[in-house]
Each structure stands twice: as C-alpha cells, then as structure tokens.
mmCIF file of C-alpha atoms in Angstrom:
data_model
loop_
_atom_site.group_PDB
_atom_site.id
_atom_site.type_symbol
_atom_site.label_atom_id
_atom_site.label_comp_id
_atom_site.label_asym_id
_atom_site.label_seq_id
_atom_site.Cartn_x
_atom_site.Cartn_y
_atom_site.Cartn_z
ATOM 1 C CA UNK A 240 -45.292 25.061 3.430
ATOM 2 C CA UNK A 241 -45.461 21.397 2.512
ATOM 3 C CA UNK A 242 -42.112 19.565 2.519
ATOM 4 C CA UNK A 243 -42.696 17.963 -0.843
ATOM 5 C CA UNK A 244 -43.509 21.369 -2.354
ATOM 6 C CA UNK A 245 -40.462 22.881 -0.701
ATOM 7 C CA UNK A 246 -38.194 20.189 -2.112
ATOM 8 C CA UNK A 247 -39.679 20.227 -5.608
ATOM 9 C CA UNK A 248 -39.607 24.040 -5.865
ATOM 10 C CA UNK A 249 -36.013 24.304 -4.703
ATOM 11 C CA UNK A 250 -34.816 21.396 -6.828
ATOM 12 C CA UNK A 251 -36.538 22.914 -9.822
ATOM 13 C CA UNK A 252 -34.682 26.190 -9.359
ATOM 14 C CA UNK A 253 -31.341 24.448 -9.140
ATOM 15 C CA UNK A 254 -31.984 22.171 -12.068
ATOM 16 C CA UNK A 255 -32.763 25.190 -14.236
ATOM 17 C CA UNK A 256 -29.233 26.400 -13.627
ATOM 18 C CA UNK A 257 -27.751 23.100 -14.817
ATOM 19 C CA UNK A 258 -28.190 20.852 -17.784
ATOM 20 C CA UNK A 259 -31.758 19.566 -17.984
ATOM 21 C CA UNK A 260 -30.831 17.387 -20.927
ATOM 22 C CA UNK A 261 -28.082 15.637 -18.972
ATOM 23 C CA UNK A 262 -30.357 15.069 -15.976
ATOM 24 C CA UNK A 263 -33.105 13.562 -18.121
ATOM 25 C CA UNK A 264 -30.731 11.211 -19.905
ATOM 26 C CA UNK A 265 -29.122 10.198 -16.627
ATOM 27 C CA UNK A 266 -32.471 9.560 -14.931
ATOM 28 C CA UNK A 267 -33.519 7.234 -17.760
ATOM 29 C CA UNK A 268 -30.525 5.039 -16.974
ATOM 30 C CA UNK A 269 -31.369 4.777 -13.265
ATOM 31 C CA UNK A 270 -33.914 1.904 -13.544
ATOM 32 C CA UNK A 271 -31.309 -0.196 -15.345
ATOM 33 C CA UNK A 272 -28.794 0.575 -12.605
ATOM 34 C CA UNK A 273 -31.290 -0.438 -9.910
ATOM 35 C CA UNK A 274 -32.115 -3.687 -11.726
ATOM 36 C CA UNK A 275 -28.411 -4.391 -12.162
ATOM 37 C CA UNK A 276 -27.751 -3.759 -8.467
ATOM 38 C CA UNK A 277 -30.650 -5.907 -7.267
ATOM 39 C CA UNK A 278 -29.654 -8.717 -9.616
ATOM 40 C CA UNK A 279 -26.061 -8.579 -8.394
ATOM 41 C CA UNK A 280 -27.144 -8.510 -4.747
ATOM 42 C CA UNK A 281 -29.519 -11.473 -5.241
ATOM 43 C CA UNK A 282 -26.847 -13.475 -7.073
ATOM 44 C CA UNK A 283 -24.227 -12.826 -4.386
ATOM 45 C CA UNK A 284 -26.664 -13.737 -1.590
ATOM 46 C CA UNK A 285 -27.592 -16.940 -3.414
ATOM 47 C CA UNK A 286 -23.954 -17.889 -3.957
ATOM 48 C CA UNK A 287 -23.023 -17.271 -0.347
ATOM 49 C CA UNK A 288 -26.213 -18.839 0.987
ATOM 50 C CA UNK A 289 -29.149 -16.996 2.540
ATOM 51 C CA UNK A 290 -29.074 -19.151 5.664
ATOM 52 C CA UNK A 291 -25.354 -18.557 6.118
ATOM 53 C CA UNK A 292 -25.853 -14.803 5.796
ATOM 54 C CA UNK A 293 -28.724 -14.739 8.283
ATOM 55 C CA UNK A 294 -26.761 -16.795 10.813
ATOM 56 C CA UNK A 295 -23.691 -14.582 10.400
ATOM 57 C CA UNK A 296 -25.561 -11.280 10.674
ATOM 58 C CA UNK A 297 -27.566 -12.475 13.695
ATOM 59 C CA UNK A 298 -24.325 -12.552 15.691
ATOM 60 C CA UNK A 299 -24.255 -8.751 15.664
ATOM 61 C CA UNK A 300 -27.366 -8.493 17.855
ATOM 62 C CA UNK A 301 -27.764 -5.262 19.803
ATOM 63 C CA UNK A 302 -24.226 -4.391 18.772
ATOM 64 C CA UNK A 303 -25.912 -2.991 15.665
ATOM 65 C CA UNK A 304 -26.660 0.124 17.727
ATOM 66 C CA UNK A 305 -22.919 0.736 18.068
ATOM 67 C CA UNK A 306 -22.483 0.329 14.311
ATOM 68 C CA UNK A 307 -25.334 2.767 13.678
ATOM 69 C CA UNK A 308 -23.779 5.324 16.045
ATOM 70 C CA UNK A 309 -20.375 5.032 14.365
ATOM 71 C CA UNK A 310 -22.050 5.378 10.964
ATOM 72 C CA UNK A 311 -23.950 8.449 12.123
ATOM 73 C CA UNK A 312 -20.888 10.071 13.681
ATOM 74 C CA UNK A 313 -19.399 10.333 10.201
ATOM 75 C CA UNK A 314 -22.468 12.266 9.040
ATOM 76 C CA UNK A 315 -22.062 14.695 11.928
ATOM 77 C CA UNK A 316 -18.393 15.232 11.059
ATOM 78 C CA UNK A 317 -19.248 15.788 7.387
ATOM 79 C CA UNK A 318 -21.959 18.204 8.510
ATOM 80 C CA UNK A 319 -19.310 20.039 10.548
ATOM 81 C CA UNK A 320 -17.219 20.349 7.391
ATOM 82 C CA UNK A 321 -20.218 21.782 5.561
ATOM 83 C CA UNK A 322 -20.857 24.227 8.414
ATOM 84 C CA UNK A 323 -17.240 25.416 8.452
ATOM 85 C CA UNK A 324 -17.202 25.779 4.674
ATOM 86 C CA UNK A 325 -20.046 28.315 4.687
ATOM 87 C CA UNK A 326 -18.564 31.808 4.870
ATOM 88 C CA UNK A 327 -21.624 33.377 6.578
ATOM 89 C CA UNK A 328 -21.936 31.381 9.828
ATOM 90 C CA UNK A 329 -24.381 33.913 11.351
ATOM 91 C CA UNK A 330 -27.119 32.879 8.947
ATOM 92 C CA UNK A 331 -26.175 29.216 8.842
ATOM 93 C CA UNK A 332 -26.133 27.098 11.993
ATOM 94 C CA UNK A 333 -24.661 23.676 12.642
ATOM 95 C CA UNK A 334 -28.174 22.227 12.876
ATOM 96 C CA UNK A 335 -28.803 23.551 9.355
ATOM 97 C CA UNK A 336 -25.681 21.713 8.203
ATOM 98 C CA UNK A 337 -26.909 18.484 9.804
ATOM 99 C CA UNK A 338 -30.296 18.750 8.078
ATOM 100 C CA UNK A 339 -28.590 19.562 4.765
ATOM 101 C CA UNK A 340 -26.208 16.620 5.061
ATOM 102 C CA UNK A 341 -28.755 14.006 6.197
ATOM 103 C CA UNK A 342 -31.508 15.299 3.920
ATOM 104 C CA UNK A 343 -29.306 15.279 0.845
ATOM 105 C CA UNK A 344 -27.979 11.800 1.540
ATOM 106 C CA UNK A 345 -31.522 10.513 2.162
ATOM 107 C CA UNK A 346 -32.803 11.840 -1.168
ATOM 108 C CA UNK A 347 -29.819 10.360 -2.984
ATOM 109 C CA UNK A 348 -30.422 6.966 -1.390
ATOM 110 C CA UNK A 349 -34.216 6.785 -1.729
ATOM 111 C CA UNK A 350 -34.418 8.072 -5.304
ATOM 112 C CA UNK A 351 -31.553 5.808 -6.434
ATOM 113 C CA UNK A 352 -29.987 8.754 -8.258
ATOM 114 C CA UNK A 353 -26.983 8.946 -5.995
ATOM 115 C CA UNK A 354 -24.769 12.018 -6.014
ATOM 116 C CA UNK A 355 -26.814 13.932 -8.604
ATOM 117 C CA UNK A 356 -29.977 14.172 -6.475
ATOM 118 C CA UNK A 357 -28.019 14.283 -3.220
ATOM 119 C CA UNK A 358 -25.893 17.296 -4.126
ATOM 120 C CA UNK A 359 -28.838 19.035 -5.818
ATOM 121 C CA UNK A 360 -30.884 18.683 -2.631
ATOM 122 C CA UNK A 361 -28.021 19.973 -0.483
ATOM 123 C CA UNK A 362 -27.632 22.997 -2.746
ATOM 124 C CA UNK A 363 -31.376 23.658 -2.565
ATOM 125 C CA UNK A 364 -31.376 23.440 1.230
ATOM 126 C CA UNK A 365 -28.345 25.726 1.469
ATOM 127 C CA UNK A 366 -30.034 28.246 -0.817
ATOM 128 C CA UNK A 367 -32.643 28.873 1.890
ATOM 129 C CA UNK A 368 -29.859 30.301 4.072
ATOM 130 C CA UNK A 369 -27.227 31.704 1.721
ATOM 131 C CA UNK A 370 -27.160 33.035 -1.890
ATOM 132 C CA UNK A 371 -27.232 30.515 -4.746
ATOM 133 C CA UNK A 372 -23.701 31.256 -5.962
ATOM 134 C CA UNK A 373 -22.374 30.798 -2.419
ATOM 135 C CA UNK A 374 -24.316 27.570 -1.893
ATOM 136 C CA UNK A 375 -22.969 26.080 -5.128
ATOM 137 C CA UNK A 376 -19.409 27.077 -4.197
ATOM 138 C CA UNK A 377 -19.899 25.604 -0.707
ATOM 139 C CA UNK A 378 -20.977 22.228 -2.086
ATOM 140 C CA UNK A 379 -18.092 22.190 -4.583
ATOM 141 C CA UNK A 380 -15.493 23.055 -1.918
ATOM 142 C CA UNK A 381 -16.909 20.460 0.470
ATOM 143 C CA UNK A 382 -16.794 17.759 -2.211
ATOM 144 C CA UNK A 383 -13.323 18.731 -3.411
ATOM 145 C CA UNK A 384 -11.828 18.529 0.078
ATOM 146 C CA UNK A 385 -13.614 15.240 0.707
ATOM 147 C CA UNK A 386 -12.424 13.815 -2.628
ATOM 148 C CA UNK A 387 -8.845 14.838 -1.833
ATOM 149 C CA UNK A 388 -9.092 13.112 1.556
ATOM 150 C CA UNK A 389 -10.505 9.964 -0.093
ATOM 151 C CA UNK A 390 -7.623 9.901 -2.574
ATOM 152 C CA UNK A 391 -5.146 10.245 0.300
ATOM 153 C CA UNK A 392 -6.946 7.557 2.329
ATOM 154 C CA UNK A 393 -7.038 5.066 -0.560
ATOM 155 C CA UNK A 394 -3.382 5.708 -1.389
ATOM 156 C CA UNK A 395 -2.379 5.119 2.225
ATOM 157 C CA UNK A 396 -4.545 1.970 2.314
ATOM 158 C CA UNK A 397 -2.710 0.548 -0.695
ATOM 159 C CA UNK A 398 0.614 1.238 1.014
ATOM 160 C CA UNK A 399 -0.601 -0.468 4.208
ATOM 161 C CA UNK A 400 -1.684 -3.504 2.177
ATOM 162 C CA UNK A 401 1.721 -3.739 0.501
ATOM 163 C CA UNK A 402 3.515 -3.522 3.848
ATOM 164 C CA UNK A 403 1.162 -5.974 5.592
ATOM 165 C CA UNK A 404 0.481 -8.656 2.974
ATOM 166 C CA UNK A 405 3.182 -8.090 0.375
ATOM 167 C CA UNK A 406 0.687 -8.827 -2.446
ATOM 168 C CA UNK A 407 2.581 -11.624 -4.165
ATOM 169 C CA UNK A 408 -0.153 -12.089 -6.770
ATOM 170 C CA UNK A 409 1.014 -10.290 -9.930
ATOM 171 C CA UNK A 410 -2.481 -9.269 -11.095
ATOM 172 C CA UNK A 411 -3.340 -7.893 -7.679
ATOM 173 C CA UNK A 412 -0.047 -6.056 -7.492
ATOM 174 C CA UNK A 413 -0.665 -4.419 -10.885
ATOM 175 C CA UNK A 414 -4.192 -3.425 -9.834
ATOM 176 C CA UNK A 415 -2.984 -1.888 -6.576
ATOM 177 C CA UNK A 416 -0.146 -0.008 -8.275
ATOM 178 C CA UNK A 417 -2.642 1.336 -10.822
ATOM 179 C CA UNK A 418 -4.944 2.523 -8.028
ATOM 180 C CA UNK A 419 -2.014 4.107 -6.185
ATOM 181 C CA UNK A 420 -0.890 5.985 -9.310
ATOM 182 C CA UNK A 421 -4.419 7.239 -10.013
ATOM 183 C CA UNK A 422 -4.856 8.449 -6.429
ATOM 184 C CA UNK A 423 -1.482 10.186 -6.545
ATOM 185 C CA UNK A 424 -2.469 11.922 -9.784
ATOM 186 C CA UNK A 425 -5.739 12.933 -8.149
ATOM 187 C CA UNK A 426 -3.902 14.520 -5.222
ATOM 188 C CA UNK A 427 -1.557 16.231 -7.687
ATOM 189 C CA UNK A 428 -4.591 17.590 -9.552
ATOM 190 C CA UNK A 429 -5.999 19.111 -6.365
ATOM 191 C CA UNK A 430 -2.600 20.621 -5.693
ATOM 192 C CA UNK A 431 -2.542 22.266 -9.123
ATOM 193 C CA UNK A 432 -5.977 23.752 -8.518
ATOM 194 C CA UNK A 433 -5.049 25.106 -5.104
ATOM 195 C CA UNK A 434 -1.537 26.450 -5.657
ATOM 196 C CA UNK A 435 -1.703 27.538 -9.319
ATOM 197 C CA UNK A 436 -5.380 28.647 -9.478
ATOM 198 C CA UNK A 437 -6.059 26.060 -12.158
ATOM 199 C CA UNK A 438 -9.671 26.140 -13.435
ATOM 200 C CA UNK A 439 -10.387 22.695 -14.975
ATOM 201 C CA UNK A 440 -13.875 23.481 -16.343
ATOM 202 C CA UNK A 441 -12.767 26.774 -17.883
ATOM 203 C CA UNK A 442 -9.690 25.039 -19.292
ATOM 204 C CA UNK A 443 -11.827 22.363 -20.968
ATOM 205 C CA UNK A 444 -14.250 24.975 -22.279
ATOM 206 C CA UNK A 445 -11.450 26.969 -23.910
ATOM 207 C CA UNK A 446 -10.074 23.815 -25.555
ATOM 208 C CA UNK A 447 -13.370 22.297 -26.719
ATOM 209 C CA UNK A 448 -15.727 25.225 -27.371
ATOM 210 C CA UNK A 449 -14.657 25.493 -31.002
ATOM 211 C CA UNK A 450 -16.028 22.025 -31.776
ATOM 212 C CA UNK A 451 -19.020 21.904 -34.124
ATOM 213 C CA UNK A 452 -21.372 20.041 -31.792
ATOM 214 C CA UNK A 453 -20.312 21.719 -28.568
ATOM 215 C CA UNK A 454 -23.424 21.962 -26.303
ATOM 216 C CA UNK A 455 -25.054 25.390 -26.397
ATOM 217 C CA UNK A 456 -26.258 25.211 -22.787
ATOM 218 C CA UNK A 457 -22.609 25.072 -21.665
ATOM 219 C CA UNK A 458 -21.663 28.014 -23.874
ATOM 220 C CA UNK A 459 -24.437 30.094 -22.315
ATOM 221 C CA UNK A 460 -23.077 29.348 -18.854
ATOM 222 C CA UNK A 461 -19.422 30.118 -19.501
ATOM 223 C CA UNK A 462 -19.457 33.113 -17.144
ATOM 224 C CA UNK A 463 -21.286 31.154 -14.407
ATOM 225 C CA UNK A 464 -18.724 28.337 -14.621
ATOM 226 C CA UNK A 465 -15.812 30.800 -14.420
ATOM 227 C CA UNK A 466 -17.364 32.611 -11.442
ATOM 228 C CA UNK A 467 -18.031 29.349 -9.625
ATOM 229 C CA UNK A 468 -14.443 28.180 -10.060
ATOM 230 C CA UNK A 469 -13.223 31.598 -8.919
ATOM 231 C CA UNK A 470 -15.366 31.333 -5.767
ATOM 232 C CA UNK A 471 -13.860 27.928 -5.020
ATOM 233 C CA UNK A 472 -10.279 29.064 -5.587
ATOM 234 C CA UNK A 473 -10.795 32.227 -3.542
ATOM 235 C CA UNK A 474 -12.035 30.087 -0.679
ATOM 236 C CA UNK A 475 -8.681 28.316 -0.525
ATOM 237 C CA UNK A 476 -6.737 31.575 -0.755
ATOM 238 C CA UNK A 477 -8.778 33.288 1.968
ATOM 239 C CA UNK A 478 -9.303 30.334 4.310
ATOM 240 C CA UNK A 479 -6.184 28.171 4.134
ATOM 241 C CA UNK A 480 -6.197 27.226 7.827
ATOM 242 C CA UNK A 481 -9.863 26.285 7.592
ATOM 243 C CA UNK A 482 -9.126 24.324 4.406
ATOM 244 C CA UNK A 483 -6.517 22.246 6.242
ATOM 245 C CA UNK A 484 -8.944 21.791 9.141
ATOM 246 C CA UNK A 485 -11.607 20.465 6.752
ATOM 247 C CA UNK A 486 -9.124 17.974 5.349
ATOM 248 C CA UNK A 487 -8.221 16.808 8.865
ATOM 249 C CA UNK A 488 -11.893 16.412 9.856
ATOM 250 C CA UNK A 489 -12.525 14.313 6.746
ATOM 251 C CA UNK A 490 -9.583 12.087 7.644
ATOM 252 C CA UNK A 491 -11.131 11.653 11.101
ATOM 253 C CA UNK A 492 -14.378 10.612 9.386
ATOM 254 C CA UNK A 493 -12.429 7.981 7.428
ATOM 255 C CA UNK A 494 -10.865 6.778 10.675
ATOM 256 C CA UNK A 495 -14.378 6.295 12.089
ATOM 257 C CA UNK A 496 -15.214 4.246 8.986
ATOM 258 C CA UNK A 497 -12.278 1.997 9.803
ATOM 259 C CA UNK A 498 -13.510 1.765 13.401
ATOM 260 C CA UNK A 499 -16.940 0.801 12.055
ATOM 261 C CA UNK A 500 -15.414 -2.041 10.026
ATOM 262 C CA UNK A 501 -13.272 -3.184 12.974
ATOM 263 C CA UNK A 502 -16.234 -3.163 15.382
ATOM 264 C CA UNK A 503 -18.496 -5.016 12.946
ATOM 265 C CA UNK A 504 -15.885 -7.715 12.416
ATOM 266 C CA UNK A 505 -15.488 -8.036 16.182
ATOM 267 C CA UNK A 506 -19.267 -8.473 16.571
ATOM 268 C CA UNK A 507 -19.211 -11.047 13.760
ATOM 269 C CA UNK A 508 -16.577 -12.903 15.823
ATOM 270 C CA UNK A 509 -13.889 -12.497 13.182
ATOM 271 C CA UNK A 510 -10.299 -12.056 14.304
ATOM 272 C CA UNK A 511 -9.013 -8.876 12.757
ATOM 273 C CA UNK A 512 -6.424 -6.153 13.232
ATOM 274 C CA UNK A 513 -6.946 -2.413 12.815
ATOM 275 C CA UNK A 514 -4.581 -2.498 9.823
ATOM 276 C CA UNK A 515 -6.783 -5.138 8.154
ATOM 277 C CA UNK A 516 -9.872 -2.997 8.741
ATOM 278 C CA UNK A 517 -7.975 -0.038 7.272
ATOM 279 C CA UNK A 518 -7.225 -2.037 4.127
ATOM 280 C CA UNK A 519 -10.820 -3.291 3.836
ATOM 281 C CA UNK A 520 -12.251 0.238 4.075
ATOM 282 C CA UNK A 521 -9.781 1.730 1.597
ATOM 283 C CA UNK A 522 -10.466 -1.030 -0.956
ATOM 284 C CA UNK A 523 -14.217 -0.641 -0.374
ATOM 285 C CA UNK A 524 -13.979 3.065 -1.181
ATOM 286 C CA UNK A 525 -12.013 2.219 -4.330
ATOM 287 C CA UNK A 526 -14.665 -0.231 -5.552
ATOM 288 C CA UNK A 527 -17.560 2.081 -4.687
ATOM 289 C CA UNK A 528 -15.909 4.929 -6.580
ATOM 290 C CA UNK A 529 -15.270 2.729 -9.621
ATOM 291 C CA UNK A 530 -18.901 1.568 -9.746
ATOM 292 C CA UNK A 531 -20.494 4.828 -8.598
ATOM 293 C CA UNK A 532 -22.869 4.693 -11.595
ATOM 294 C CA UNK A 533 -24.839 1.948 -9.798
ATOM 295 C CA UNK A 534 -27.513 3.733 -7.680
ATOM 296 C CA UNK A 535 -26.777 3.468 -3.978
ATOM 297 C CA UNK A 536 -23.929 1.072 -4.799
ATOM 298 C CA UNK A 537 -26.626 -1.584 -4.575
ATOM 299 C CA UNK A 538 -24.961 -4.987 -4.878
ATOM 300 C CA UNK A 539 -21.585 -3.323 -5.434
ATOM 301 C CA UNK A 540 -20.864 -2.978 -1.707
ATOM 302 C CA UNK A 541 -21.752 -6.605 -1.099
ATOM 303 C CA UNK A 542 -19.966 -8.003 -4.153
ATOM 304 C CA UNK A 543 -16.908 -5.861 -3.543
ATOM 305 C CA UNK A 544 -16.772 -6.948 0.095
ATOM 306 C CA UNK A 545 -16.933 -10.621 -0.940
ATOM 307 C CA UNK A 546 -13.990 -10.158 -3.342
ATOM 308 C CA UNK A 547 -11.968 -8.159 -0.804
ATOM 309 C CA UNK A 548 -12.447 -10.754 1.930
ATOM 310 C CA UNK A 549 -11.525 -13.637 -0.345
ATOM 311 C CA UNK A 550 -8.389 -11.737 -1.368
ATOM 312 C CA UNK A 551 -7.441 -11.229 2.280
ATOM 313 C CA UNK A 552 -8.075 -14.870 3.148
ATOM 314 C CA UNK A 553 -11.453 -14.506 4.868
ATOM 315 C CA UNK A 554 -14.794 -16.136 4.054
ATOM 316 C CA UNK A 555 -16.824 -14.287 1.426
ATOM 317 C CA UNK A 556 -19.941 -14.672 3.604
ATOM 318 C CA UNK A 557 -18.276 -12.530 6.271
ATOM 319 C CA UNK A 558 -17.618 -9.758 3.737
ATOM 320 C CA UNK A 559 -21.209 -9.790 2.483
ATOM 321 C CA UNK A 560 -22.506 -9.806 6.073
ATOM 322 C CA UNK A 561 -20.285 -6.833 6.902
ATOM 323 C CA UNK A 562 -21.617 -4.902 3.902
ATOM 324 C CA UNK A 563 -25.254 -5.703 4.757
ATOM 325 C CA UNK A 564 -24.850 -4.658 8.393
ATOM 326 C CA UNK A 565 -23.315 -1.362 7.318
ATOM 327 C CA UNK A 566 -26.064 -0.863 4.731
ATOM 328 C CA UNK A 567 -28.571 -1.378 7.535
ATOM 329 C CA UNK A 568 -26.884 1.389 9.531
ATOM 330 C CA UNK A 569 -26.984 3.624 6.453
ATOM 331 C CA UNK A 570 -30.733 3.020 6.110
ATOM 332 C CA UNK A 571 -31.232 4.072 9.735
ATOM 333 C CA UNK A 572 -29.682 7.458 8.992
ATOM 334 C CA UNK A 573 -31.564 7.654 5.717
ATOM 335 C CA UNK A 574 -34.754 7.475 7.777
ATOM 336 C CA UNK A 575 -33.393 10.223 10.055
ATOM 337 C CA UNK A 576 -32.649 12.307 6.952
ATOM 338 C CA UNK A 577 -36.243 11.947 5.733
ATOM 339 C CA UNK A 578 -37.505 13.060 9.163
ATOM 340 C CA UNK A 579 -35.106 16.030 9.019
ATOM 341 C CA UNK A 580 -36.503 17.074 5.636
ATOM 342 C CA UNK A 581 -40.064 16.963 6.970
ATOM 343 C CA UNK A 582 -38.985 18.845 10.088
ATOM 344 C CA UNK A 583 -37.363 21.539 7.985
ATOM 345 C CA UNK A 584 -40.543 21.865 5.910
ATOM 346 C CA UNK A 585 -42.748 22.181 8.998
ATOM 347 C CA UNK A 586 -40.328 24.630 10.618
ATOM 348 C CA UNK A 587 -40.288 26.841 7.521
ATOM 349 C CA UNK A 588 -44.083 26.743 7.384
ATOM 350 C CA UNK A 589 -44.316 27.838 11.027
ATOM 351 C CA UNK A 590 -41.991 30.757 10.408
#
C-alpha cells in the first residue's frame, strides 16, 4: 500500500466524521497565515540584521546535535503518554505511538495546517490499531492532559517571573496577571470536567441547539459528541493513577523544554540561569498559544522571542537566534516523522 494512499484514505474517513465545511473554510485561510508568518519572520530578521543572526547562530556549532536530541526527547515522552493513554496495549506498541506522534506532527508542520491536520493524522494512524471511537477518545484525553500541564507550567512560570524580576512595569504586570488568571481558570475547568463529569460540548449543544441557524451537521452528531465525552470522562474515572502519571510525564517534557532553552543559551554564550530559561519557555508557550492560528507559529516564535528577551534585558538578536535554532531542531524531527510515515506505509504493504 502506498503511503500517500494510506494517509489520504484514512484522513478522508476521519474528515467524514467531522465538519467538512469547517475544514474547507479553515484551509482557505491557511495561505494568508503562511504569508503573514513569512512576512513577520522576514521583517524581524531584517530588523535584527541577517549578518548578526548568522554570526550568533554559528556559535552553536555541533552543539546543535544536543539541541536536536533534547527536542526529540520531548517527542518520545509525548509518545509515551499516547501509548499509556491507549486502553488496549496488546494491539498498540510504543513504536506505534512514536510513529503516530512524529507522523502527526510532521503533517501538521509541512501542510501548515497545524493542529487540525496533526490531530487528524494521529487519529487516522491510531485507527489502524484500535477502533475509531477509542482512537478519538485517546487523542482527546492526550490533548486534555497536555493542555492542563501547559496551563500549570505557564502559571508557575508567571509566578517565577514575579519572584525573580518583580515586574515593575505596570503594563507587563497587568498582562502577566491576566495570563495567570486565565491559566488558573483553565485548570479549574479541567477540574470541573474530571471531578463533576462536566461535558462542555454537550452543555453548549443543549444551550445553543434551539437557535435558528444552529448547524445541522452538529445536530446529527449529538450522540457521537456525547459518547466521545463519556469515553473521555470514563478514562479518568477508571485510570486515575495513569491520569496522574500522564500529567507528570508532560511536566517532565516541559522541563526538557526548559533544558533545551538553557543549553541553547549556553551555546550562544549568553549568561543565564535555569529560572530565566523557565520564564522564557513559559512565556514562549503563552505567545504560541495566543497566536496558534498562524501555521507552524511561523514568525510568531521568532517575534515572540525577540519581545521576551528585550523584556528580560537581553538582546533581541539572541532571542531570534534561539527561536531559529529550536525551529531547526523541530525540522529535523519533522523529517524523521516523514520517514516514519513512509516506513509505516511500507510495513503495512508488506503485511
């Protein structure tokens, strides 16, 4: 079986179970997002100076291999989370989780459609091993736990920044307090779902379904939405220890992200503390989440890093260089993900 056929067939099946209208409208906006990202990246590079960036990045040298390994280690931890989330481990191996993780991330990066294509691909790959309803629930649980860990990480990063720098600037203080409140509300939301079996999609459907122009394709999938949310909630009730373990593994992945920032700054010959790297990574995640509509966070990573570094008293060129080095490491694992997809296609054809 050809890999491209495998991917297109599986993606087609999944897309039929979701909103085709939404996907089409979203895909039409992608070229504008790519253009916006490239324009932003070009502008930032011009402002900082191409020669300055090249000279700064060149200091990393073969240390880039260390950055790539740290970047990849996070993928392997996230793959472990995916593996542990699947309730039928006999039919789903850790190597399958690695292929699913890297393959999904590669598709999301190369097609510039981000999470939409990435999660669709992961669901399609999972469906080859477990039933569709289980694969959807697995992806949702994995993303929910990860999102909760991100909210906790960002909230803790804001607290570290307050304790380290004090944030005397009023505007910055307001922004950080706003972020902290939003992250706290996010954690509270996850708590409501877990402890009180709160179904957000079903809740919204019951409140909005009476509207005149309520989408018919959602109405037809009311039962599917309810069943999916039930699967997710039952996972927490039946696997609480595993749920806590997944949260802890995700926090370890965030810690490796901090180590990646710290190591890159060291290679760039920038004096930094682990607490500073912690703050930089938490603020980076905040900016990337806010501008997640830009495909691949193209230009957002670099622009956000420049702002963060200026705020912390560093040179903006260092922030942009950091972002570009990390993007380079991401591209390495994107290439590995593409190879994994082809390998999976060849393996399926041979069997």
